[in-house]
Short mmCIF file of C-alpha atoms in Angstrom, two decimals:
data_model
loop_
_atom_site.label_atom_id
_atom_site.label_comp_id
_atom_site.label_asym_id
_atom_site.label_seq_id
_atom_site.Cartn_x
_atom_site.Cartn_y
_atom_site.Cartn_z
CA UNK A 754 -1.66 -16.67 -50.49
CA UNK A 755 2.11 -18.17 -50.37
CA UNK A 756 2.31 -18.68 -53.69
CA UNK A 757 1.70 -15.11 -55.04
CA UNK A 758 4.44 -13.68 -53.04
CA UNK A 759 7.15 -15.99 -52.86
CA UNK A 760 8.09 -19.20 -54.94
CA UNK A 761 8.90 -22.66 -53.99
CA UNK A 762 7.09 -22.45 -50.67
CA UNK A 763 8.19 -25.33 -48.61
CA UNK A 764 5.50 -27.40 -47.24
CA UNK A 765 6.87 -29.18 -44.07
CA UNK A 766 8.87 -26.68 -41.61
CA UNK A 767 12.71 -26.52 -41.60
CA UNK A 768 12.47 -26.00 -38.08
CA UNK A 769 10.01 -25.74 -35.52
CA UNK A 770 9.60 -24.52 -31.82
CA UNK A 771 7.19 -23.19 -29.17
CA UNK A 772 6.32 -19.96 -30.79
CA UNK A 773 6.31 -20.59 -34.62
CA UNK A 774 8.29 -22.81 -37.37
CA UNK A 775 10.23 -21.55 -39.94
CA UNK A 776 10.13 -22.50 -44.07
CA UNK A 777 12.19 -21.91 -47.17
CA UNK A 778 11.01 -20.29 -50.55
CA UNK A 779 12.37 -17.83 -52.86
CA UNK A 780 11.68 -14.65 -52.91
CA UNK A 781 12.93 -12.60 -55.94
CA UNK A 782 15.42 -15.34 -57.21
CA UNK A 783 17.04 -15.14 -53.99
CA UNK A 784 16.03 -18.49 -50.98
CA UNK A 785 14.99 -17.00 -48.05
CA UNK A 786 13.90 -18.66 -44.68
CA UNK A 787 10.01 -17.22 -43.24
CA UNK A 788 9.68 -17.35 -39.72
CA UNK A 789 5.51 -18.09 -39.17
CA UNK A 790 4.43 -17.08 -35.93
CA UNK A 791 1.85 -19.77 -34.17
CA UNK A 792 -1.32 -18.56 -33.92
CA UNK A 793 -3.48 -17.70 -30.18
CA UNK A 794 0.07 -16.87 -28.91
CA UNK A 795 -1.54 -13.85 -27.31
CA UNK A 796 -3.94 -15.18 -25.54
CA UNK A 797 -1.88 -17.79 -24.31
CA UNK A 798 0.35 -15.54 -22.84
CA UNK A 799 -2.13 -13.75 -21.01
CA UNK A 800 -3.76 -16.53 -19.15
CA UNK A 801 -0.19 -17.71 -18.25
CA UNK A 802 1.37 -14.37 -16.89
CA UNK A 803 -1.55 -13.27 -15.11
CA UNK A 804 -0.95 -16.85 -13.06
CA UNK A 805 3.09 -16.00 -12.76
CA UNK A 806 2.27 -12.96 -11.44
CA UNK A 807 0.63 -14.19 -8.54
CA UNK A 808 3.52 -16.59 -8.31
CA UNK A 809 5.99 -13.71 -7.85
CA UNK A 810 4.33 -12.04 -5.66
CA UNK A 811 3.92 -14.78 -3.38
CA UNK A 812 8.11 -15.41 -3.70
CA UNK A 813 8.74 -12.12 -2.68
CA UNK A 814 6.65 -12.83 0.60
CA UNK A 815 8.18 -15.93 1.30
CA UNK A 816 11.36 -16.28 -0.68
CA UNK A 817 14.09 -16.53 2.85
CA UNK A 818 16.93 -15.05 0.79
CA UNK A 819 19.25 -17.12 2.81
CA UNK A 820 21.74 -16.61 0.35
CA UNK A 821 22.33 -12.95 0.73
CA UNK A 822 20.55 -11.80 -1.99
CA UNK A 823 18.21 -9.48 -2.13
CA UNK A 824 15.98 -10.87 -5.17
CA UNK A 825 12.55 -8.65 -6.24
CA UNK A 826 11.08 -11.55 -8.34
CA UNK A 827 8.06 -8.96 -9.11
CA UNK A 828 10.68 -6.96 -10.96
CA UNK A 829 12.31 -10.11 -12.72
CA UNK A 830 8.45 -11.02 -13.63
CA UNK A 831 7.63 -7.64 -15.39
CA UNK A 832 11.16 -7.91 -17.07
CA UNK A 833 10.48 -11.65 -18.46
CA UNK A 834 6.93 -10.37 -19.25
CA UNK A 835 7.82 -6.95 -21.44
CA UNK A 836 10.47 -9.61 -22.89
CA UNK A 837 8.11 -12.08 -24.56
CA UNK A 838 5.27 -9.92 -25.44
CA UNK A 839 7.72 -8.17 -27.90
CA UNK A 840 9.20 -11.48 -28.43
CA UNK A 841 6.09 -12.09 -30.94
CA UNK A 842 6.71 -8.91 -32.70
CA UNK A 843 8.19 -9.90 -35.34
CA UNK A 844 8.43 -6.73 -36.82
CA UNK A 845 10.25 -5.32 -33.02
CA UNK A 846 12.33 -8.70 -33.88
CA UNK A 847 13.61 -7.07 -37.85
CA UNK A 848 14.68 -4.04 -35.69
CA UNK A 849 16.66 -6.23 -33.35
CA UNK A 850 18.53 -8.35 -36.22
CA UNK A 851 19.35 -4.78 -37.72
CA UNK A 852 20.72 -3.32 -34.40
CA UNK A 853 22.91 -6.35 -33.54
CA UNK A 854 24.37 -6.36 -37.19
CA UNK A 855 25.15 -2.83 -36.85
CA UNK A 856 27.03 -3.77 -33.65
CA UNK A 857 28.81 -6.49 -35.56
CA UNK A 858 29.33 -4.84 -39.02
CA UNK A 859 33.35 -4.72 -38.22
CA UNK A 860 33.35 -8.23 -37.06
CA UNK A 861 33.91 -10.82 -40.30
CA UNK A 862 33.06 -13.65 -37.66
CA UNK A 863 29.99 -12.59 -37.48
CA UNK A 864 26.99 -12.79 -39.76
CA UNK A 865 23.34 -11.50 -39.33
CA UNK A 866 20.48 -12.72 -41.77
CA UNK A 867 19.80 -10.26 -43.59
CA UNK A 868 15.75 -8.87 -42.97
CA UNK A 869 13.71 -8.44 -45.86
CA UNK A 870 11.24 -5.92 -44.41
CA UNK A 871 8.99 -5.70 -47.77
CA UNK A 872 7.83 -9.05 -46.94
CA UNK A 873 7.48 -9.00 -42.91
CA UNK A 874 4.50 -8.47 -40.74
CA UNK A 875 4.12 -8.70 -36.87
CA UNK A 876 3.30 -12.30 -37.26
CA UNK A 877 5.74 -13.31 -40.93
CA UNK A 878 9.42 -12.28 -40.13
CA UNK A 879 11.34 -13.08 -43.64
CA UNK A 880 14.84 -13.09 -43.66
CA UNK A 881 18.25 -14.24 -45.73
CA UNK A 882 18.88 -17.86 -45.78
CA UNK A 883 22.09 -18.81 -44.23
CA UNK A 884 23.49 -21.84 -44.93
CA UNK A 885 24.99 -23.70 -41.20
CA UNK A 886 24.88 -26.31 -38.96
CA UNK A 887 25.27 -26.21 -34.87
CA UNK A 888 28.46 -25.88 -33.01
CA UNK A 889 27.22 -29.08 -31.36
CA UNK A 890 27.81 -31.06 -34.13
CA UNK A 891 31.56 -31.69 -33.61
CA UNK A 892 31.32 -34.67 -36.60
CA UNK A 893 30.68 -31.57 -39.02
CA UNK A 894 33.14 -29.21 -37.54
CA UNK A 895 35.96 -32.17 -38.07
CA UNK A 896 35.06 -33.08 -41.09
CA UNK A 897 35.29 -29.50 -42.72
CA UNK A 898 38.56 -28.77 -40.41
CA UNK A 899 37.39 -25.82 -38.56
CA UNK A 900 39.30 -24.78 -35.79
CA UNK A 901 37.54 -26.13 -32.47
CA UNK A 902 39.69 -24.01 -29.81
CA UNK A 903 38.85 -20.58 -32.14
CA UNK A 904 35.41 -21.30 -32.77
CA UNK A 905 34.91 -21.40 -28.69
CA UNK A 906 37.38 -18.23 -28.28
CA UNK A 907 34.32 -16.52 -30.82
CA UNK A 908 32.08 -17.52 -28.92
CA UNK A 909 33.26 -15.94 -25.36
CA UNK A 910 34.44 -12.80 -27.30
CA UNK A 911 31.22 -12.36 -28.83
CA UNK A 912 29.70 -12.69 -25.79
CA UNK A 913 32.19 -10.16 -23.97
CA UNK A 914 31.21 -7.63 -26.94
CA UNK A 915 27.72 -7.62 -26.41
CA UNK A 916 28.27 -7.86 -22.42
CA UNK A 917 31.00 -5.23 -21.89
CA UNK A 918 30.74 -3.19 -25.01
CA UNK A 919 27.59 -2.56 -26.37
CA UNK A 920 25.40 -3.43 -24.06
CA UNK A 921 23.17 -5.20 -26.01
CA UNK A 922 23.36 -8.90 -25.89
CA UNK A 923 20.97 -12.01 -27.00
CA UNK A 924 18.92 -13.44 -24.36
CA UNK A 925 18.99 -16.63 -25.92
CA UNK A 926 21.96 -18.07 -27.61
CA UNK A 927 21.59 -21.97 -27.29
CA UNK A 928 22.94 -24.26 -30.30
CA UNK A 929 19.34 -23.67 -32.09
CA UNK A 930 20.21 -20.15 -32.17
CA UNK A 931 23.85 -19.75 -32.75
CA UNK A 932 25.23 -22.03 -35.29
CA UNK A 933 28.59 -21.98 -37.56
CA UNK A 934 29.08 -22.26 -41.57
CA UNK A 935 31.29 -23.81 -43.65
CA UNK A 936 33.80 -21.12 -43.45
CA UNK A 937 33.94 -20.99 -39.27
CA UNK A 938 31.44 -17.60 -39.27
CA UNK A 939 29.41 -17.53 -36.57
CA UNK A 940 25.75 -17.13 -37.28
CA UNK A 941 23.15 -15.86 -35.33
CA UNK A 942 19.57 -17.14 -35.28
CA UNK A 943 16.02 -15.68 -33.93
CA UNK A 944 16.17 -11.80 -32.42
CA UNK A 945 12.97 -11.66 -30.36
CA UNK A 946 14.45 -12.05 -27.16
CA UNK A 947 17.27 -9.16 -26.76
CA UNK A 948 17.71 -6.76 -23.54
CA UNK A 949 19.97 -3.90 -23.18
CA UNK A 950 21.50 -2.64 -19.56
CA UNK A 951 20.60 0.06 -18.48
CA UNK A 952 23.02 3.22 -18.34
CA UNK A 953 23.86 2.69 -14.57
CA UNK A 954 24.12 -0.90 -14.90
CA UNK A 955 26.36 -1.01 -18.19
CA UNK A 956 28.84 1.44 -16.46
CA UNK A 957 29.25 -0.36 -13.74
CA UNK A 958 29.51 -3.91 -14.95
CA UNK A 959 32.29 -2.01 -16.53
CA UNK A 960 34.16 -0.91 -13.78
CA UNK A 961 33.70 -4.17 -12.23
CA UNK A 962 34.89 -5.59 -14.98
CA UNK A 963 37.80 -3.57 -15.33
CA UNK A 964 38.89 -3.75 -11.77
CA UNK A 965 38.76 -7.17 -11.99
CA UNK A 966 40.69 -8.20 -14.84
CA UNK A 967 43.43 -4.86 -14.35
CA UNK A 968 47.33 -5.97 -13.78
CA UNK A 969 46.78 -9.51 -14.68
CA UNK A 970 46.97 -12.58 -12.56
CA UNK A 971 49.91 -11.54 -10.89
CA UNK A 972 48.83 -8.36 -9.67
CA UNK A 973 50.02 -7.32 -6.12
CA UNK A 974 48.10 -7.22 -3.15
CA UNK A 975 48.39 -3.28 -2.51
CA UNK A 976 47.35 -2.92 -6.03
CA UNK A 977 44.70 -5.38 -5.64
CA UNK A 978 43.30 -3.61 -2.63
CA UNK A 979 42.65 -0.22 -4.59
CA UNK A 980 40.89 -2.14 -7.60
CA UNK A 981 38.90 -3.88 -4.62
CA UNK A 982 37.36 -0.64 -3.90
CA UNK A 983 36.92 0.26 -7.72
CA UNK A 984 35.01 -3.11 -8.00
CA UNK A 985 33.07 -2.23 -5.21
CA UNK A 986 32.13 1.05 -6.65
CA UNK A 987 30.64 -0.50 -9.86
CA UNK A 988 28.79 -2.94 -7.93
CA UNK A 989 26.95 0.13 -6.36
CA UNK A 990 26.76 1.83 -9.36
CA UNK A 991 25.12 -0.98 -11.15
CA UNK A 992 22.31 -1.23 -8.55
CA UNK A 993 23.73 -4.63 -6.71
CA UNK A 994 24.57 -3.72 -3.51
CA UNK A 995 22.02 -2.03 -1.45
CA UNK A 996 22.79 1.46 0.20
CA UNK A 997 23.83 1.22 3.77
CA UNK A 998 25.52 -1.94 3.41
CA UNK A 999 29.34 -2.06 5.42
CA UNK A 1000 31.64 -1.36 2.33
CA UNK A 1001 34.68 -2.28 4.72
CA UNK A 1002 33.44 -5.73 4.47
CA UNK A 1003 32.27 -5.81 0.71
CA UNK A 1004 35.55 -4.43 -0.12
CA UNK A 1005 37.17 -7.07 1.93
CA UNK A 1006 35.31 -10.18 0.17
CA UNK A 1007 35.72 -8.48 -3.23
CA UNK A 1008 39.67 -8.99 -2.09
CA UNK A 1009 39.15 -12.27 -1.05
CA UNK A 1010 37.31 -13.25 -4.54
CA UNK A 1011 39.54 -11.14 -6.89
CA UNK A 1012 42.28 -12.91 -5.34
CA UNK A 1013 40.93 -16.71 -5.64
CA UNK A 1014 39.68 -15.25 -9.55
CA UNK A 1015 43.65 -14.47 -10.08
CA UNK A 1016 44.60 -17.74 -8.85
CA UNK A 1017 42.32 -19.61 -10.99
CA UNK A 1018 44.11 -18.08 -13.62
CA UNK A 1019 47.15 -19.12 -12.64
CA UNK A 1020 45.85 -22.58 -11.91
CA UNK A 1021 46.26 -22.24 -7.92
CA UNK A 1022 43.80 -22.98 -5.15
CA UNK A 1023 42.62 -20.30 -3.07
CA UNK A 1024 42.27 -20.09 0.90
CA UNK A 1025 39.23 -20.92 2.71
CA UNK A 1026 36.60 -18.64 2.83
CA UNK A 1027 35.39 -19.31 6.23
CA UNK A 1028 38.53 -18.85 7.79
CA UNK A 1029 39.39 -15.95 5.85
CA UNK A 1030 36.28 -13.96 5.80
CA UNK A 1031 33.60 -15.86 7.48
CA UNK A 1032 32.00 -13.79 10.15
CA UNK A 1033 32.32 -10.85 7.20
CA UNK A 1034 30.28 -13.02 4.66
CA UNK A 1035 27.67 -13.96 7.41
CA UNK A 1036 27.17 -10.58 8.30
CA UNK A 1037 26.93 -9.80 4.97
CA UNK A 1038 24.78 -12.85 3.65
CA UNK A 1039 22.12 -11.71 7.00
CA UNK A 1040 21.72 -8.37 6.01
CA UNK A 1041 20.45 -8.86 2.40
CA UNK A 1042 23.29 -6.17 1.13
CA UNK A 1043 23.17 -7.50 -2.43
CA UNK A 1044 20.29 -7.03 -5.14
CA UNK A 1045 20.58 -8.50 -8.87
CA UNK A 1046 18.60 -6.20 -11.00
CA UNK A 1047 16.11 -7.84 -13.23
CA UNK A 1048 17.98 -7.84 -16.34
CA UNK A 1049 20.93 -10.17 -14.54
CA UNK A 1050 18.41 -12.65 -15.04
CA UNK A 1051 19.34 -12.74 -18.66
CA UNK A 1052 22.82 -12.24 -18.55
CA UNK A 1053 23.20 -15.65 -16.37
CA UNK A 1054 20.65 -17.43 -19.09
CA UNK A 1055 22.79 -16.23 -22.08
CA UNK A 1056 26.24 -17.06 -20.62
CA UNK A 1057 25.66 -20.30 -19.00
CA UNK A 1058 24.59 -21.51 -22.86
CA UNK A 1059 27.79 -19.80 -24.52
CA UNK A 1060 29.75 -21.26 -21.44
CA UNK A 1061 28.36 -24.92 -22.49
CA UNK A 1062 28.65 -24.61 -26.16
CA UNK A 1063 32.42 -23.32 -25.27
CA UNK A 1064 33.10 -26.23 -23.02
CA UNK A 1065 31.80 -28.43 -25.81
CA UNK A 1066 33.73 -27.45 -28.16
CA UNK A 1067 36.80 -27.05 -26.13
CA UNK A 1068 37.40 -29.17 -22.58
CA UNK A 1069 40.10 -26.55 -21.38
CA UNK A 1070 37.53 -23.68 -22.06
CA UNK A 1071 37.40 -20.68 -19.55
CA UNK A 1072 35.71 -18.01 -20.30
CA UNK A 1073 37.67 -15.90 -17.26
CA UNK A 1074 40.98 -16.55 -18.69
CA UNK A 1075 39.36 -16.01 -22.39
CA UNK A 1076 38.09 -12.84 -20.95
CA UNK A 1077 41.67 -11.26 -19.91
CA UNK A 1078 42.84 -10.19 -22.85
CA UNK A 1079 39.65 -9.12 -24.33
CA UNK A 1080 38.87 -6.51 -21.58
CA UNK A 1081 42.69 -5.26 -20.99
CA UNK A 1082 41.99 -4.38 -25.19
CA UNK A 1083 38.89 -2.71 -24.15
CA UNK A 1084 39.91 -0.84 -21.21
CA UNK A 1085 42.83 0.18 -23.12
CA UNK A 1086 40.10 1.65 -25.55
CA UNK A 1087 38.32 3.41 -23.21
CA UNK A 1088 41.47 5.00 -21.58
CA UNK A 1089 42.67 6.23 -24.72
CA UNK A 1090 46.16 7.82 -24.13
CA UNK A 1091 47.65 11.25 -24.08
CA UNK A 1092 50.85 10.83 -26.32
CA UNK A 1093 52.10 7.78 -28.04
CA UNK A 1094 54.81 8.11 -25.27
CA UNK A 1095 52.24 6.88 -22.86
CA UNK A 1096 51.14 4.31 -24.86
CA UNK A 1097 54.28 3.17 -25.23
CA UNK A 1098 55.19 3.21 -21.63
CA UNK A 1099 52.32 0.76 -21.32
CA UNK A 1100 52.99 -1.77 -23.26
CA UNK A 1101 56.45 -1.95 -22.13
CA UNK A 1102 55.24 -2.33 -18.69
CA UNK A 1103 53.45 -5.34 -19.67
CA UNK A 1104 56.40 -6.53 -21.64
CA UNK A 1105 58.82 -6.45 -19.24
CA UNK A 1106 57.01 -6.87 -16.52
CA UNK A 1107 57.45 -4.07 -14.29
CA UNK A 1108 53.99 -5.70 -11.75
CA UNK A 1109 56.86 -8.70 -10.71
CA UNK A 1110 56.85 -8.41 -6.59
CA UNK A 1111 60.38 -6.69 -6.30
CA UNK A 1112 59.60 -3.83 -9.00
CA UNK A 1113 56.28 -3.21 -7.46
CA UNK A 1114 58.15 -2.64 -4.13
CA UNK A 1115 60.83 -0.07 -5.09
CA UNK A 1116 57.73 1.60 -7.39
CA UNK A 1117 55.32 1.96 -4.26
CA UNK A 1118 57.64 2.05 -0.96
CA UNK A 1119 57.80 6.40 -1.56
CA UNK A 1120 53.98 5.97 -1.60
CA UNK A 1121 53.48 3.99 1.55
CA UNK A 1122 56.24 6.09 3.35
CA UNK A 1123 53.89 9.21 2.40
CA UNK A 1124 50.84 7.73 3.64
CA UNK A 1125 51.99 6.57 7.04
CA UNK A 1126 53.94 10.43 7.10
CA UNK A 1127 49.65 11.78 6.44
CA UNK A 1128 48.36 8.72 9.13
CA UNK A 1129 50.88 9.98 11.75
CA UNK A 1130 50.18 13.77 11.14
CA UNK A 1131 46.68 12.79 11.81
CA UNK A 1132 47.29 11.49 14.97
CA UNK A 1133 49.15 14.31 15.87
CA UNK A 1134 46.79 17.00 14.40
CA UNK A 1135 43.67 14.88 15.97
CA UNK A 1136 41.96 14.52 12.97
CA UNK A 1137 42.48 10.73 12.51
CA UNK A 1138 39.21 8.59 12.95
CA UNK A 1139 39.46 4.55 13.27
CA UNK A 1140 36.97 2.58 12.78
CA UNK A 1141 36.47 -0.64 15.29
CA UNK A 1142 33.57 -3.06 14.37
CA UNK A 1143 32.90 -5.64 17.13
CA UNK A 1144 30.99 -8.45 14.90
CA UNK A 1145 29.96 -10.45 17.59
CA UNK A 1146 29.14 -7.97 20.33
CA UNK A 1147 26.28 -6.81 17.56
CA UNK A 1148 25.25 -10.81 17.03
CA UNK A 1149 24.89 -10.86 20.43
CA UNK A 1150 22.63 -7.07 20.68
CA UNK A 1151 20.87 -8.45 17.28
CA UNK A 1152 20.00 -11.80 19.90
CA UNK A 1153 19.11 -9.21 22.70
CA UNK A 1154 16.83 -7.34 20.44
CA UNK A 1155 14.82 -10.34 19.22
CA UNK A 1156 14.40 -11.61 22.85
CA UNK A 1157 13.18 -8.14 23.88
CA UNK A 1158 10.40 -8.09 21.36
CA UNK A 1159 8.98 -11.74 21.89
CA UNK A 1160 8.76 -11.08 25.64
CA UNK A 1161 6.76 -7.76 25.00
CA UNK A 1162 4.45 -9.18 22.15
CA UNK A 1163 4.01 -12.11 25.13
CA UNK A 1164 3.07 -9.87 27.77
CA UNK A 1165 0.98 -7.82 25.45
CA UNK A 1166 -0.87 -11.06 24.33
CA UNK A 1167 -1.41 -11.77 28.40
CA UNK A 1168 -2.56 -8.55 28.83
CA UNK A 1169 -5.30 -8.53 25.93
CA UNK A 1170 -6.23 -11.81 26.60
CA UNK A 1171 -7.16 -10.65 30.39
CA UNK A 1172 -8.97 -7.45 29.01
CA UNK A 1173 -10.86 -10.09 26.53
CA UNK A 1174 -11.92 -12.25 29.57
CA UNK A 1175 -13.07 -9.50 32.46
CA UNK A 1176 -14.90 -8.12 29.23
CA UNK A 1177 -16.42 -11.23 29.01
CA UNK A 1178 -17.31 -11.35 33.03
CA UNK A 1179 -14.85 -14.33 33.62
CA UNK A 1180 -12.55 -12.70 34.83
CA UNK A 1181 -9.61 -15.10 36.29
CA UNK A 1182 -5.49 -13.84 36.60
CA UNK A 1183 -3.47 -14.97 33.07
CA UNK A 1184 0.48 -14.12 33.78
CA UNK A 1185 0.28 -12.83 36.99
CA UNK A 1186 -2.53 -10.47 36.12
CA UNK A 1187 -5.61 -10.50 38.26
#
């Protein structure tokens, strides 16, 4: 009974959805908000995976990846189905609320309900009552004066902290689920669905992320070149790109995209794609070189929300020009330095601007003197190897190939079909074949 454990127990729901509604009471003097789970859940959600299943199965046969990538939507099934089975453990959903606090206990931005785990079951999830209201709700936000352009900056950085740092991020961060309070705090609402990357993948979203966003928009094109290959490197770490696949020409379109990312920034259009890389990124896009792992999936949910409450809230919001500053802070982090010295070096590189086209060419010209000096002792010591890819000379073997294997499934087919018909004493020539 209700009434013996908490007081004021409301009748109709503050808030409902597919899973369960949520009341108000008071528990201990103190209004909380009870999160009811819906009941037959479980059985629900057997019937419909075991029919999604099938469905996933049957889009790996058939899916024509036509895109380039290499999707296992088996994999993305299992991960959506381990997801929302402990999604109505509401108990497994206290643990998550603690675990994202703790990675937000430094941030005053931030708040967390706090659980009440004296009062929660795997089906009754009690928790602090937080006073807010959605970040949709621009009247509200006016009227109380909050800061429109901040409150979107809060929400890209603290989806960059749970992306980039921790690993950990919410699944589901819609307007229902992260609102504001009076005070422009950020509060966020219902824990079941969280995922974490996976060590492989975490590190190298984090190189990609750092060789993307290192020596700012104006970065130069030799220096772009070696965080190409960087990038490149976390994208292989994290699982995306399959093993085998031509890294001269992934490292070429991660130029051509790192490039047209730095523009953006700058507000410049980049060049065409086609005409720039377009028998590269058909080669590329045919051979199935990239894979998303399961928990991308997620990622893509939870940002496109934050990137439309952002945009909401803010009409010149960007979450890659947001995202600058917050992961040169964190790479500086992660660098750490050796002396102050160093770290002061650094920031008076950025100061002054020592990555301006003329600096960067009396910095690197003893560099590229040395590396033609190694090229040309190569040639002279025979050691030097060179690469030559003709793209179109394999189109046209790739053309060959397929030709070559209808024509012998054809005259195999003739030739069985003869075999069938003297077996059958009717014997009469098929192809040429008496």
């Amino acid at each position: 009974d209700c009434d013996s454990v908490f007081d004021d127990f409301s009748s109709e729901p503050l808030a409902a959805a597919s899973l369960g509604q949520v009341h108000t009471a008071y528990y201990k003097g103190e209004k909380v908000a009870i999160k009811v789970q819906r009941a037959g859940l479980k059985k629900l959600f057997d019937v419909d995976l075991k029919n999604l299943k099938k469905l996933a199965e049957l889009l790996d046969k058939f899916d024509p990846k036509t895109d380039g990538a290499d999707r296992d939507w088996v994999s993305i099934y299992e991960e959506s189905e381990r997801l929302l089975y402990l999604e109505i453990d509401y108990l497994n959903e206290a643990a998550n609320a603690e675990r994202f606090a703790k990675d937000f206990n430094d941030t005053p931005w931030v708040k967390v309900p706090n659980v009440i785990r004296e009062v929660s079951t795997p089906r009754v999830l009690t928790m602090e009552f937080v006073e807010s209201f959605k970040l949709t709700n621009l009247d509200e936000i006016d009227r109380l004066g909050l800061d429109k352009q901040l409150l979107a900056k809060r929400t890209a950085d603290s989806f960059l902290r749970q992306i980039i740092e921790t690993g950990y991020f919410h699944c589901d961060p819609h307007p229902g689920n992260l609102a504001v309070n009076k005070n422009g705090t950020l509060v966020f609402y219902d824990y079941g669905m969280m995922d974490e990357l996976k060590p492989n993948v975490k590190s190298g979203f984090r190189k990609f992320c750092t060789a993307l966003f290192a020596g700012g928009p104006t970065i130069s094109n030799a220096a772009l070149a070696q965080n190409a290959k960087m990038l490149v490197d976390g994208v292989e770490e994290a699982g995306v790109l399959a093993r085998g696949a031509d890294r001269l020409a992934v490292e070429k379109l991660a130029r051509y995209f790192m490039r047209a990312f730095k523009d953006s920034q700058l507000g410049k259009k980049s060049g065409n794609i086609k005409q720039t890389i377009g028998t590269d990124l058909q080669t590329l896009t045919e051979n199935n070189v990239f894979r998303f792992p399961s928990t991308f999936t997620f990622i893509f949910r939870s940002f496109a929300s934050i990137d439309g409450i952002g945009k909401g809230l803010d009409p010149d919001y960007d979450i890659g020009k947001l995202a600058q500053p917050f992961v040169e802070k964190f790479t500086q982090v992660q660098k750490g330095y050796a002396s102050p010295f160093e770290k002061n070096i650094d920031i008076f590189s950025k100061a002054t601007g020592l990555n301006l086209k003329d600096v960067n060419t009396a910095v690197t010209t003893p560099r590229k003197i040395a590396y033609v000096e190694e090229t040309l002792r190569a040639m002279e010591e025979g050691n030097l190897k060179i690469r030559v890819r003709s793209l179109e000379n394999e189109k046209a073997l790739e053309r060959m190939a397929l030709t070559q294997g209808r024509t012998e499934k054809l005259v195999l087919a003739g030739v069985l079909l003869n075999v069938a018909q003297f077996a059958g004493g009717r014997g009469f020539p098929v192809l040429g074949i008496a």
